[in-house]
Amino acid sequence: MGETINATVDVMLNRPDTVKVAVLELGLPPGLEPIESEWQDLAKGGVIARYRRDGERMLVHMADLAADTPRRFTYHLRARFPLSVWTLPTRVYDAANPRQATVREPVEITV
């Protein structure tokens, strides 16, 4: 199949502060694969501090997330076959306080 879809991530701190390390848990839908080279480029370019795939999600670390500086990045997912699926929920939290997370509900993707 090989079709790709764009995924855009917008992250903003909703309090007047700075989080030293924000962790994003981006749910990966079944049948869609992240493109590894793009994640490497995001890390090398300083857009994200680091990342790793953990089963059906990408764990993304962003350094020094401040209320006055929203962040945005885009990545692509490659479809292995035609499909209609729901993503997993996405969570964002301060690495120092993971119990206070913001959760984004799943969305449907059709390829």
Short mmCIF file of C-alpha atoms in Angstrom, two decimals:
data_model
loop_
_atom_site.label_atom_id
_atom_site.label_comp_id
_atom_site.label_asym_id
_atom_site.label_seq_id
_atom_site.Cartn_x
_atom_site.Cartn_y
_atom_site.Cartn_z
CA MET A 1 0.00 0.00 0.00
CA GLY A 2 2.55 2.59 1.15
CA GLU A 3 0.23 5.62 1.44
CA THR A 4 1.18 8.09 4.15
CA ILE A 5 -0.89 10.33 6.36
CA ASN A 6 0.19 13.51 8.12
CA ALA A 7 -0.09 13.85 11.87
CA THR A 8 0.38 17.28 13.45
CA VAL A 9 1.14 17.65 17.14
CA ASP A 10 0.41 20.94 18.94
CA VAL A 11 1.58 21.19 22.55
CA MET A 12 0.98 24.12 24.85
CA LEU A 13 1.47 24.58 28.57
CA ASN A 14 -1.75 25.88 30.12
CA ARG A 15 -0.19 27.53 33.16
CA PRO A 16 2.33 30.36 33.59
CA ASP A 17 5.37 28.19 34.12
CA THR A 18 7.97 26.05 32.36
CA VAL A 19 8.11 22.26 32.38
CA LYS A 20 11.68 20.98 32.27
CA VAL A 21 10.67 17.77 30.43
CA ALA A 22 7.22 17.22 28.95
CA VAL A 23 6.37 13.67 27.92
CA LEU A 24 3.97 12.97 25.07
CA GLU A 25 2.50 9.50 24.63
CA LEU A 26 1.28 9.47 21.04
CA GLY A 27 -0.96 6.51 20.29
CA LEU A 28 -0.13 4.64 17.08
CA PRO A 29 -3.11 3.19 15.23
CA PRO A 30 -2.93 -0.45 14.15
CA GLY A 31 -1.74 -0.90 10.56
CA LEU A 32 0.14 2.42 10.47
CA GLU A 33 3.90 2.67 10.99
CA PRO A 34 5.87 5.78 11.96
CA ILE A 35 8.68 6.71 9.59
CA GLU A 36 11.84 6.33 11.69
CA SER A 37 13.99 8.79 9.72
CA GLU A 38 11.53 11.61 10.43
CA TRP A 39 11.78 11.01 14.18
CA GLN A 40 15.56 11.02 13.94
CA ASP A 41 15.41 14.36 12.10
CA LEU A 42 13.07 15.85 14.73
CA ALA A 43 15.52 14.87 17.48
CA LYS A 44 18.63 16.02 15.57
CA GLY A 45 16.95 19.34 14.77
CA GLY A 46 16.08 19.98 18.43
CA VAL A 47 12.33 19.95 17.83
CA ILE A 48 12.09 17.11 20.35
CA ALA A 49 14.65 16.06 22.96
CA ARG A 50 14.29 12.33 22.33
CA TYR A 51 11.81 9.62 21.39
CA ARG A 52 11.29 5.90 21.45
CA ARG A 53 8.64 3.54 20.24
CA ASP A 54 6.93 1.61 23.00
CA GLY A 55 4.58 -0.92 21.41
CA GLU A 56 1.54 0.95 20.13
CA ARG A 57 2.73 4.42 21.08
CA MET A 58 5.59 6.85 20.62
CA LEU A 59 7.07 8.33 23.78
CA VAL A 60 8.31 11.82 22.95
CA HIS A 61 10.27 14.05 25.33
CA MET A 62 10.22 17.83 24.83
CA ALA A 63 12.59 20.01 26.85
CA ASP A 64 11.67 23.33 28.43
CA LEU A 65 8.03 23.58 27.41
CA ALA A 66 6.90 27.10 28.40
CA ALA A 67 3.45 28.68 28.51
CA ASP A 68 4.49 31.49 26.16
CA THR A 69 6.01 29.14 23.54
CA PRO A 70 3.59 26.60 22.05
CA ARG A 71 5.25 23.83 20.04
CA ARG A 72 4.16 22.18 16.80
CA PHE A 73 5.62 19.38 14.74
CA THR A 74 4.41 17.07 12.00
CA TYR A 75 5.22 13.46 11.33
CA HIS A 76 3.93 10.85 8.90
CA LEU A 77 2.52 7.37 9.29
CA ARG A 78 2.77 4.80 6.50
CA ALA A 79 -0.20 2.49 5.90
CA ARG A 80 0.64 -1.19 5.50
CA PHE A 81 -2.78 -1.88 3.90
CA PRO A 82 -6.15 -0.10 3.34
CA LEU A 83 -7.83 0.46 6.68
CA SER A 84 -10.19 2.39 8.90
CA VAL A 85 -8.99 2.53 12.51
CA TRP A 86 -9.11 4.59 15.68
CA THR A 87 -5.96 5.97 17.25
CA LEU A 88 -5.14 5.27 20.85
CA PRO A 89 -5.57 8.14 23.32
CA THR A 90 -2.72 10.64 23.48
CA ARG A 91 -1.38 11.83 26.85
CA VAL A 92 0.88 14.74 27.75
CA TYR A 93 2.41 15.23 31.19
CA ASP A 94 5.29 16.75 33.10
CA ALA A 95 7.91 14.03 33.61
CA ALA A 96 8.24 15.22 37.22
CA ASN A 97 4.49 14.79 37.84
CA PRO A 98 3.01 12.12 35.53
CA ARG A 99 -0.26 11.84 37.50
CA GLN A 100 -1.40 15.23 36.20
CA ALA A 101 -1.83 14.36 32.54
CA THR A 102 -3.88 15.88 29.76
CA VAL A 103 -5.55 13.28 27.54
CA ARG A 104 -6.66 13.72 23.94
CA GLU A 105 -9.41 11.33 22.86
CA PRO A 106 -8.88 8.89 19.96
CA VAL A 107 -9.65 9.96 16.38
CA GLU A 108 -10.67 7.85 13.40
CA ILE A 109 -8.32 7.43 10.44
CA THR A 110 -9.31 5.96 7.07
CA VAL A 111 -6.71 5.10 4.41
#
